[in-house]
Coordinates of C-alpha atoms in Angstrom, one line a residue:
M1 CA -0.1 0.2 -0.1
T2 CA 1.2 3.6 -0.9
K3 CA 2.6 5.5 2.1
T4 CA 2.4 8.9 0.3
F5 CA -0.8 10.9 -0.6
D6 CA -1.4 14.4 -1.5
F7 CA -3.0 15.0 1.8
V8 CA -2.4 13.4 5.2
V9 CA -5.2 14.4 7.6
V10 CA -4.7 14.0 11.5
G11 CA -7.9 13.6 13.5
A12 CA -11.2 12.3 12.2
G13 CA -13.5 14.7 13.9
S14 CA -16.0 17.2 12.7
G15 CA -13.2 19.0 10.7
G16 CA -11.0 16.2 10.0
C17 CA -14.0 14.2 8.5
T18 CA -15.2 17.0 6.5
V19 CA -11.7 17.8 4.9
A20 CA -11.1 14.2 4.0
G21 CA -14.7 13.6 2.4
R22 CA -14.5 16.7 0.7
L23 CA -11.0 16.6 -0.7
S24 CA -11.4 12.8 -1.7
E25 CA -14.2 13.7 -4.0
D26 CA -11.7 14.4 -6.8
P27 CA -10.5 11.2 -7.6
A28 CA -7.1 12.6 -8.6
T29 CA -6.4 13.6 -5.1
T30 CA -5.3 11.2 -2.8
V31 CA -6.0 11.8 1.1
A32 CA -5.2 9.7 4.3
L33 CA -7.2 10.0 7.5
L34 CA -5.8 8.9 10.6
D35 CA -7.5 8.8 13.9
A36 CA -6.6 7.2 17.4
G37 CA -9.9 5.6 17.8
G38 CA -11.9 3.2 16.1
K39 CA -14.5 2.9 13.2
N40 CA -17.5 4.1 15.6
D41 CA -20.1 2.7 12.8
N42 CA -22.0 0.4 15.6
W43 CA -25.3 0.7 17.3
V44 CA -23.6 2.6 20.7
V45 CA -23.1 5.4 18.1
T46 CA -25.7 5.8 15.9
T47 CA -28.7 5.1 18.8
P48 CA -28.9 8.4 20.1
G49 CA -29.7 7.0 23.8
A50 CA -26.7 5.5 24.0
L51 CA -24.8 8.5 24.4
V52 CA -24.8 8.3 28.1
L53 CA -22.7 5.0 27.7
M54 CA -20.0 7.6 26.2
V55 CA -20.1 10.7 28.0
A56 CA -19.8 9.0 31.1
G57 CA -17.0 6.8 30.5
K58 CA -14.2 5.6 28.2
I59 CA -16.2 4.1 25.3
N60 CA -15.3 6.1 22.3
N61 CA -14.2 8.7 24.4
W62 CA -10.8 10.2 25.6
A63 CA -12.2 11.2 28.9
F64 CA -9.6 14.0 30.1
N65 CA -9.6 15.5 33.3
T66 CA -8.5 19.3 33.6
V67 CA -5.8 20.4 36.0
P68 CA -7.3 21.9 39.4
Q69 CA -9.2 24.8 38.7
S70 CA -8.7 27.6 41.4
G71 CA -12.1 29.3 40.4
L72 CA -13.9 26.2 41.2
N73 CA -12.3 25.6 44.8
G74 CA -9.5 23.4 43.3
R75 CA -11.8 20.8 41.6
V76 CA -10.5 18.7 38.7
G77 CA -12.9 18.7 36.0
Y78 CA -14.0 16.3 33.2
Q79 CA -13.5 16.9 29.5
P80 CA -15.1 14.3 27.4
R81 CA -13.7 14.2 24.0
G82 CA -14.7 11.8 21.1
K83 CA -12.4 9.1 19.9
G84 CA -12.6 7.5 16.5
L85 CA -14.1 8.5 13.3
G86 CA -16.4 11.3 13.7
G87 CA -14.5 12.6 17.0
S88 CA -17.1 14.6 19.6
S89 CA -19.9 14.3 16.8
A90 CA -20.4 10.6 17.6
I91 CA -20.7 11.1 21.5
N92 CA -22.2 14.6 21.9
A93 CA -25.8 15.4 22.3
M94 CA -26.3 16.3 18.4
V95 CA -27.8 19.8 19.0
Y96 CA -27.6 21.8 15.3
I97 CA -26.5 25.4 16.6
R98 CA -24.6 27.7 14.6
G99 CA -24.0 30.5 16.7
H100 CA -24.6 34.4 16.4
R101 CA -24.0 36.1 13.1
A102 CA -22.3 38.6 15.4
D103 CA -19.7 36.3 16.3
Y104 CA -18.4 35.8 12.8
D105 CA -18.6 39.4 12.2
H106 CA -16.3 39.8 15.2
W107 CA -13.6 37.3 13.8
A108 CA -13.7 39.4 10.5
A109 CA -13.4 42.7 12.5
L110 CA -10.4 41.0 14.2
G111 CA -8.7 41.0 10.6
N112 CA -9.9 37.6 9.6
T113 CA -10.9 38.6 6.2
G114 CA -13.3 35.9 4.6
W115 CA -15.0 34.8 8.1
S116 CA -18.0 37.4 8.5
F117 CA -21.3 35.6 8.7
A118 CA -22.0 36.5 5.3
D119 CA -18.9 34.8 4.2
V120 CA -19.6 31.8 6.1
L121 CA -23.1 31.0 5.9
P122 CA -22.6 29.2 2.5
Y123 CA -20.6 26.9 4.2
F124 CA -23.3 26.1 6.7
K125 CA -25.7 25.8 4.1
R126 CA -23.4 23.6 1.8
A127 CA -23.1 20.9 4.6
E128 CA -26.9 21.0 5.7
D129 CA -29.6 18.8 5.0
N130 CA -32.5 20.1 6.6
A131 CA -35.7 18.5 6.8
D132 CA -37.8 21.3 8.6
F133 CA -36.5 24.6 7.5
D134 CA -35.3 26.1 4.3
G135 CA -35.0 29.9 2.7
E136 CA -31.9 31.8 2.8
Y137 CA -30.7 30.6 5.9
H138 CA -30.8 26.6 5.4
G139 CA -29.5 24.1 3.1
K140 CA -31.2 21.3 1.6
D141 CA -29.1 18.6 0.0
G142 CA -25.9 18.8 2.1
P143 CA -24.5 15.5 3.4
L144 CA -25.4 16.3 7.3
P145 CA -28.9 15.8 7.8
V146 CA -30.6 17.9 10.2
N147 CA -34.1 17.1 11.6
R148 CA -36.7 17.8 14.4
L149 CA -36.5 15.2 17.4
R150 CA -38.4 11.8 17.0
S151 CA -38.6 11.3 20.9
D152 CA -42.6 12.4 21.0
N153 CA -41.6 13.4 24.5
P154 CA -44.6 15.4 26.0
I155 CA -42.3 17.4 28.4
Q156 CA -41.4 19.5 25.3
Q157 CA -44.6 21.2 25.5
V158 CA -44.6 21.7 29.3
F159 CA -40.9 23.3 28.6
L160 CA -42.6 25.6 26.3
Q161 CA -45.4 26.6 28.7
A162 CA -42.9 27.2 31.2
A163 CA -41.0 29.5 28.8
Q164 CA -44.3 31.6 28.5
E165 CA -45.2 31.6 32.0
A166 CA -41.6 33.0 32.7
Q167 CA -42.1 35.8 29.6
F168 CA -39.6 34.4 27.6
R169 CA -40.1 34.7 24.0
L170 CA -40.6 31.1 21.8
R171 CA -38.2 30.3 19.0
E172 CA -38.8 27.8 16.4
D173 CA -35.6 28.1 14.5
F174 CA -32.6 28.9 16.1
N175 CA -30.4 29.3 12.9
A176 CA -31.9 32.0 11.4
E177 CA -32.1 35.8 11.5
D178 CA -31.9 35.5 15.2
H179 CA -32.0 33.1 17.9
E180 CA -33.1 34.9 20.9
G181 CA -35.7 32.7 22.8
L182 CA -36.6 29.5 23.8
G183 CA -37.8 26.2 22.2
I184 CA -37.2 22.4 20.9
Y185 CA -33.7 22.2 19.4
Q186 CA -33.2 20.6 15.8
V187 CA -30.6 17.6 16.0
T188 CA -28.1 15.9 13.6
Q189 CA -30.1 12.8 13.0
R190 CA -31.5 11.1 10.4
N191 CA -34.6 8.7 11.1
G192 CA -33.9 8.6 14.6
E193 CA -30.5 7.8 14.1
R194 CA -27.5 9.9 14.9
W195 CA -25.5 11.2 12.0
S196 CA -21.9 12.2 12.8
A197 CA -19.3 13.8 10.6
A198 CA -17.9 10.5 10.0
R199 CA -21.3 9.1 9.0
A200 CA -21.8 12.1 6.6
Y201 CA -18.2 12.6 5.1
V202 CA -16.5 9.3 5.7
H203 CA -18.1 6.2 6.3
P204 CA -20.0 5.8 3.0
Y205 CA -16.7 5.9 1.0
I206 CA -14.4 3.9 2.9
G207 CA -13.5 0.6 0.5
R208 CA -15.5 3.0 -2.3
R209 CA -12.8 5.5 -2.9
A210 CA -9.6 4.3 -4.0
N211 CA -8.0 7.8 -3.2
L212 CA -9.4 7.6 0.2
R213 CA -7.4 5.7 3.0
V214 CA -8.8 5.6 6.5
E215 CA -6.3 4.4 9.4
T216 CA -8.0 3.7 12.7
F217 CA -6.3 3.0 16.0
A218 CA -3.7 5.4 14.5
H219 CA -2.2 7.6 17.4
A220 CA -0.4 10.5 15.9
T221 CA 2.9 11.2 17.5
R222 CA 4.5 13.9 15.7
I223 CA 4.5 15.7 12.5
L224 CA 7.4 15.4 10.3
F225 CA 9.3 18.1 8.8
E226 CA 11.9 18.9 6.1
G227 CA 13.4 22.6 6.9
N228 CA 10.0 24.6 7.6
R229 CA 7.9 22.6 5.6
A230 CA 5.5 19.8 6.8
V231 CA 5.9 16.4 4.9
G232 CA 4.3 13.7 6.9
V233 CA 3.2 12.0 10.0
E234 CA 4.5 9.8 12.3
Y235 CA 1.9 7.4 14.2
R236 CA 1.7 4.5 16.3
Q237 CA -0.6 1.7 15.3
G238 CA -0.7 -1.3 17.8
K239 CA 2.9 -1.6 18.7
E240 CA 4.4 -0.5 15.6
I241 CA 5.5 3.2 14.5
K242 CA 4.8 4.0 11.3
Q243 CA 4.7 7.0 8.8
L244 CA 2.7 8.4 6.1
R245 CA 4.3 11.2 3.6
A246 CA 2.3 14.2 2.3
R247 CA 3.1 15.6 -1.1
R248 CA 1.3 19.0 -0.7
E249 CA -0.2 19.3 3.2
V250 CA -0.4 17.8 6.5
V251 CA -3.9 18.9 8.0
V252 CA -4.0 19.0 11.8
A253 CA -7.9 18.4 13.0
A254 CA -7.3 16.7 16.2
G255 CA -9.3 19.2 18.1
A256 CA -8.6 22.0 20.5
F257 CA -7.0 20.0 23.1
Q258 CA -5.0 17.5 20.7
S259 CA -4.1 19.7 17.9
P260 CA -1.6 22.1 19.8
H261 CA -0.6 19.0 21.7
L262 CA 0.6 17.1 18.4
L263 CA 1.9 20.5 17.6
M264 CA 4.1 21.0 20.3
L265 CA 5.4 17.3 20.4
S266 CA 6.6 18.4 17.0
G267 CA 8.6 21.0 17.9
V268 CA 6.2 24.1 17.1
G269 CA 5.3 26.2 20.0
D270 CA 6.8 28.5 22.7
A271 CA 10.6 27.2 22.5
E272 CA 11.3 27.9 26.2
A273 CA 8.3 25.6 27.2
L274 CA 9.2 22.9 24.5
G275 CA 13.0 23.1 26.0
K276 CA 11.9 22.1 29.5
H277 CA 10.6 19.0 28.0
G278 CA 13.8 18.2 26.1
I279 CA 11.9 18.8 22.8
E280 CA 13.8 20.6 20.3
S281 CA 12.3 23.9 18.9
R282 CA 11.4 23.5 15.1
H283 CA 9.6 26.7 15.0
H284 CA 9.0 29.2 18.1
L285 CA 5.0 30.1 17.8
P286 CA 4.3 31.1 21.6
G287 CA 0.7 31.1 20.8
V288 CA 0.3 27.2 20.6
G289 CA -2.0 26.1 23.2
R290 CA -2.8 29.5 24.6
N291 CA -6.4 31.3 24.4
L292 CA -8.3 28.1 25.6
Q293 CA -12.1 29.2 25.9
D294 CA -14.8 27.1 26.9
H295 CA -18.3 28.0 28.3
P296 CA -19.0 27.2 32.1
D297 CA -21.9 25.5 32.6
F298 CA -24.2 25.1 35.7
I299 CA -26.9 22.4 36.1
F300 CA -30.2 22.7 37.8
G301 CA -31.3 19.2 39.0
Y302 CA -34.4 17.7 40.3
L303 CA -36.1 14.3 41.1
S304 CA -39.6 13.9 39.3
D305 CA -42.0 11.2 39.5
D306 CA -42.9 12.1 35.6
P307 CA -42.6 8.8 33.7
N308 CA -41.3 10.7 30.6
F309 CA -38.0 11.3 32.5
A310 CA -35.2 8.9 32.0
S311 CA -33.6 6.8 34.7
I312 CA -31.7 3.6 34.9
S313 CA -33.4 0.8 37.6
L314 CA -34.7 -2.3 37.7
K315 CA -38.5 -0.7 38.4
R316 CA -37.9 1.0 35.0
L317 CA -36.6 -1.8 33.2
P318 CA -40.0 -2.5 31.5
Q319 CA -40.2 0.7 30.2
I320 CA -36.8 0.7 28.7
V321 CA -37.4 -2.5 26.8
R322 CA -40.7 -0.9 25.3
A323 CA -38.5 1.7 24.2
I324 CA -36.0 -0.5 22.5
R325 CA -38.5 -2.2 20.7
Q326 CA -40.2 0.9 19.4
Y327 CA -36.9 2.3 18.1
R328 CA -36.0 -1.1 16.5
R329 CA -39.6 -1.0 14.8
Q330 CA -40.2 2.9 14.1
R331 CA -36.9 4.8 15.0
R332 CA -39.2 6.9 17.2
G333 CA -39.4 7.1 20.8
P334 CA -37.0 7.7 23.9
M335 CA -34.5 6.0 22.3
T336 CA -34.0 8.5 19.6
S337 CA -33.5 11.3 22.8
N338 CA -30.4 13.4 22.7
F339 CA -31.6 14.3 26.4
A340 CA -30.9 18.0 25.8
E341 CA -34.2 18.2 23.8
C342 CA -35.0 21.9 24.5
G343 CA -33.3 25.2 25.2
G344 CA -32.4 28.2 23.5
F345 CA -30.7 31.7 24.0
L346 CA -31.4 34.6 26.5
K347 CA -30.2 37.9 27.6
T348 CA -29.6 38.4 31.4
R349 CA -30.0 42.2 31.0
P350 CA -32.6 43.8 28.3
D351 CA -29.6 46.2 27.2
L352 CA -27.3 43.3 25.8
A353 CA -27.2 43.5 21.9
V354 CA -26.8 39.6 21.9
P355 CA -28.0 36.7 24.1
D356 CA -25.4 35.9 26.6
I357 CA -26.3 32.5 28.2
Q358 CA -27.7 29.4 26.4
L359 CA -30.0 26.8 28.4
H360 CA -30.1 22.9 27.5
F361 CA -33.2 21.3 29.0
G362 CA -32.4 18.0 29.9
M363 CA -34.8 14.7 30.0
A364 CA -32.8 13.0 32.7
L365 CA -31.2 14.2 35.9
A366 CA -27.5 15.2 35.0
D367 CA -24.9 14.8 37.9
D368 CA -21.2 15.2 37.3
H369 CA -21.6 14.4 33.4
G370 CA -23.8 11.4 34.4
R371 CA -20.9 9.5 36.2
K372 CA -23.0 10.0 39.4
R373 CA -26.1 7.7 38.6
H374 CA -29.5 8.0 40.5
R375 CA -32.4 5.4 40.0
H376 CA -35.0 7.9 40.4
P377 CA -36.0 9.5 37.5
G378 CA -35.4 13.4 37.1
F379 CA -34.6 16.4 34.7
S380 CA -31.9 19.2 34.5
C381 CA -31.4 22.6 32.8
H382 CA -27.9 23.7 32.0
V383 CA -27.1 27.2 31.8
C384 CA -23.8 28.3 30.3
L385 CA -21.9 31.5 29.7
L386 CA -21.7 32.0 26.0
R387 CA -18.6 34.7 26.1
P388 CA -16.7 34.2 28.9
K389 CA -13.5 36.6 29.7
S390 CA -11.5 33.8 31.2
R391 CA -8.8 32.3 29.3
G392 CA -7.0 29.2 29.9
S393 CA -4.3 26.7 28.1
V394 CA -3.4 23.4 26.9
S395 CA 0.2 22.3 27.5
L396 CA 2.4 19.6 27.5
A397 CA 2.3 16.8 30.3
G398 CA 5.9 15.5 29.2
P399 CA 7.5 14.6 25.6
D400 CA 5.8 11.2 25.6
P401 CA 3.0 11.5 23.1
M402 CA 0.9 8.9 24.4
R403 CA 0.5 11.1 27.6
P404 CA -2.5 13.4 27.6
P405 CA -2.0 17.3 27.6
L406 CA -2.4 19.4 30.7
I407 CA -5.7 20.9 30.1
D408 CA -6.4 24.4 32.0
P409 CA -9.7 25.9 31.1
N410 CA -9.5 28.3 34.0
F411 CA -13.0 28.2 34.7
L412 CA -14.1 31.5 36.4
G413 CA -10.9 32.8 36.5
E414 CA -12.0 36.2 35.5
A415 CA -14.0 37.9 38.5
D416 CA -16.7 39.3 35.8
D417 CA -17.5 35.5 34.8
L418 CA -18.6 34.5 38.2
E419 CA -20.6 37.6 38.3
Q420 CA -22.1 37.0 34.8
M421 CA -23.0 33.2 35.9
L422 CA -24.6 34.8 39.1
A423 CA -26.8 36.6 36.6
A424 CA -27.4 33.5 34.5
F425 CA -28.3 31.7 37.5
K426 CA -31.1 33.9 38.4
T427 CA -32.4 34.1 34.7
T428 CA -32.5 30.4 34.4
R429 CA -34.5 30.2 38.0
R430 CA -37.0 32.3 36.6
L431 CA -37.9 29.3 34.3
M432 CA -37.4 26.8 37.0
V433 CA -39.9 28.3 39.5
T434 CA -42.7 28.6 36.9
P435 CA -45.6 26.6 37.9
A436 CA -45.4 24.4 34.8
L437 CA -42.0 23.1 36.1
R438 CA -42.6 23.3 39.6
T439 CA -45.4 20.5 39.2
L440 CA -42.5 18.1 38.0
Q441 CA -40.1 18.9 40.7
K442 CA -40.2 16.1 43.6
K443 CA -37.0 17.3 44.8
D444 CA -34.4 20.0 44.3
M445 CA -31.1 18.4 44.2
F446 CA -28.5 21.2 44.0
T447 CA -30.0 24.4 44.8
A448 CA -32.6 23.9 47.5
D449 CA -30.8 26.1 49.9
V450 CA -29.6 28.6 47.7
R451 CA -31.0 31.9 48.5
T452 CA -28.7 34.9 48.6
D453 CA -26.0 36.3 45.9
D454 CA -23.4 34.5 48.1
D455 CA -25.1 31.3 48.1
I456 CA -25.2 31.4 44.3
R457 CA -21.5 32.4 44.2
A458 CA -20.7 29.3 46.2
V459 CA -22.8 26.7 44.5
L460 CA -21.2 28.0 41.4
R461 CA -17.8 27.5 42.5
E462 CA -19.0 24.3 43.5
R463 CA -20.8 22.6 40.7
V464 CA -20.0 24.5 37.5
D465 CA -18.0 22.4 34.7
T466 CA -17.7 22.1 30.7
V467 CA -20.6 21.9 28.6
Y468 CA -18.2 20.8 26.3
H469 CA -17.3 23.6 24.0
P470 CA -13.6 23.8 24.0
V471 CA -11.8 26.2 21.1
G472 CA -9.1 28.5 20.6
T473 CA -6.0 26.8 21.1
C474 CA -4.5 27.4 17.8
K475 CA -6.2 30.8 17.2
M476 CA -7.0 32.3 13.7
G477 CA -5.3 35.7 13.8
V478 CA -3.0 38.6 11.8
N479 CA -0.7 40.8 13.5
D480 CA -1.5 38.7 16.9
A481 CA 1.5 37.5 19.1
L482 CA -0.9 34.7 20.1
A483 CA -2.0 33.8 16.1
V484 CA -1.0 30.3 15.5
V485 CA -2.7 30.2 11.9
D486 CA -3.7 32.8 9.3
P487 CA -7.1 33.5 7.9
K488 CA -6.4 30.5 5.5
L489 CA -5.7 28.2 8.5
R490 CA -2.0 27.8 7.5
V491 CA 0.5 27.8 10.3
H492 CA 2.2 30.9 10.6
G493 CA 5.9 30.5 9.6
L494 CA 5.5 27.0 8.1
E495 CA 4.6 25.5 5.0
G496 CA 2.6 22.4 3.9
L497 CA 0.8 22.5 7.3
R498 CA -2.8 23.7 8.2
V499 CA -5.0 23.6 11.3
V500 CA -8.7 22.7 10.6
D501 CA -10.9 22.2 13.6
A502 CA -12.3 24.2 16.7
S503 CA -9.2 25.5 17.8
I504 CA -8.4 28.2 15.1
M505 CA -11.6 29.9 16.4
P506 CA -10.0 33.4 17.7
T507 CA -13.0 33.7 20.4
L508 CA -15.8 31.4 21.4
I509 CA -19.2 31.2 19.3
G510 CA -22.4 31.9 21.0
G511 CA -23.9 28.3 20.9
N512 CA -22.6 24.7 20.5
T513 CA -19.8 23.9 18.3
N514 CA -20.4 21.2 16.1
A515 CA -21.9 22.7 13.3
P516 CA -19.3 25.7 13.1
T517 CA -16.6 23.0 13.0
I518 CA -18.1 21.1 10.2
M519 CA -18.3 24.7 8.9
I520 CA -14.8 25.6 9.1
G521 CA -14.0 22.3 7.2
E522 CA -16.1 22.9 4.3
K523 CA -14.7 26.6 4.0
A524 CA -11.2 25.0 4.3
V525 CA -11.7 22.9 1.6
D526 CA -12.3 25.4 -0.8
M527 CA -9.3 27.4 0.5
I528 CA -7.3 24.1 -0.1
R529 CA -8.4 23.8 -3.8
A530 CA -7.9 27.2 -4.4
E531 CA -4.3 27.1 -3.7
H532 CA -3.7 23.5 -5.2

């Protein structure tokens, strides 16, 4: 088998799958795609309800931990990240959100030409096959299916009633002109099944496109260089160390944690920091691993007697069996649930130009990312801060490429973030105390004794963690000391090396990050084709 390709793509997440799938559409272009995980084409991935098996454990999941967080009373946080084809799109809650147009216009205002909302909208539409909405904001024939949920859960209507009781506006389409309001999310599913980026862009072509080679269980260990040009990738597969060469480019798409990690292992990063681990500096680029941003998230949780909420217990076993049978027959019902079925975007102050918080209303009690199980059914409501001021970092734990990076989101590191989360808590509690939701609550699990502002601050520091949207560690920018890539996503100062994933976002977008990362992949492909 050939070991030289036009493009070698490292990481088969939302960005990497999009790039590899699109580039290999040209039979004259050869592409190799590497991922440290497996194929991810089994029922655990395709069944939406099985996400609980992955997020809370190590199935298809790197299951990273953070360093102790000073803003969270020294707690160690948890960072699930998808492992295998599809990356985090194979284990996430499938919510299809693009973010606010102002987010992208801000990127362009920072000097990133070609990244305004008007510039990126065509790539969102190119990717999308939306079954419910059309018009100027939606695509109908892309590889990524976007649909309404098929869970048929009547709690959705209770949520909408509560939103009206709290005097929040209702929103049907969160990806049009505006997205303020609460409603029911669309998801990346088709016929009740999860549709990861791999299922959209790669799985249909494995073994069918002679120009596409997909290597699984292939852990990239370093980028190979000749002078200042990237020429290939070294990886570990089983007990063997192997290499693939790239005639044109190496595309790093390993995600917000592992893309900077791979660059640093390859000698690209802050020279002094690399030297402390005995790594020779190939190219001094101090921004690698800096600028980490993530949405700090707090969860309201309640026990409930309503049978429409999920739980795992012997008492609920007959109900679970019925749900599995319904899923097999109809691809409908509870097994199609993404759990975070409802939510939306709110302003904590009416004078804000754009919503500053997002809610995810879950059909089960979420406690410590599902790692603490409760036999009694319940429900949750996440609230996250969309544009935090805190900045964290990803750094090396040592020169061993098999050792995970050190992850420091620096949650609530800035005093303003704590105060904004205080406002977010109060805004969300308006929804939680509505008559519609009060009738569902048997026991308040986390906030029963929270009354004063100081009480709120204390419980925030005790319970805030990620809502799984890390970005920014290979920042896109010009005339910026911390920029890692230029607006064409080429690594500054090097040739034949590009980064295409959420790590290139200069600032965190106001929403879920899967759809934007696929958009980044679509746009990158056009830029790559234009150059080559």
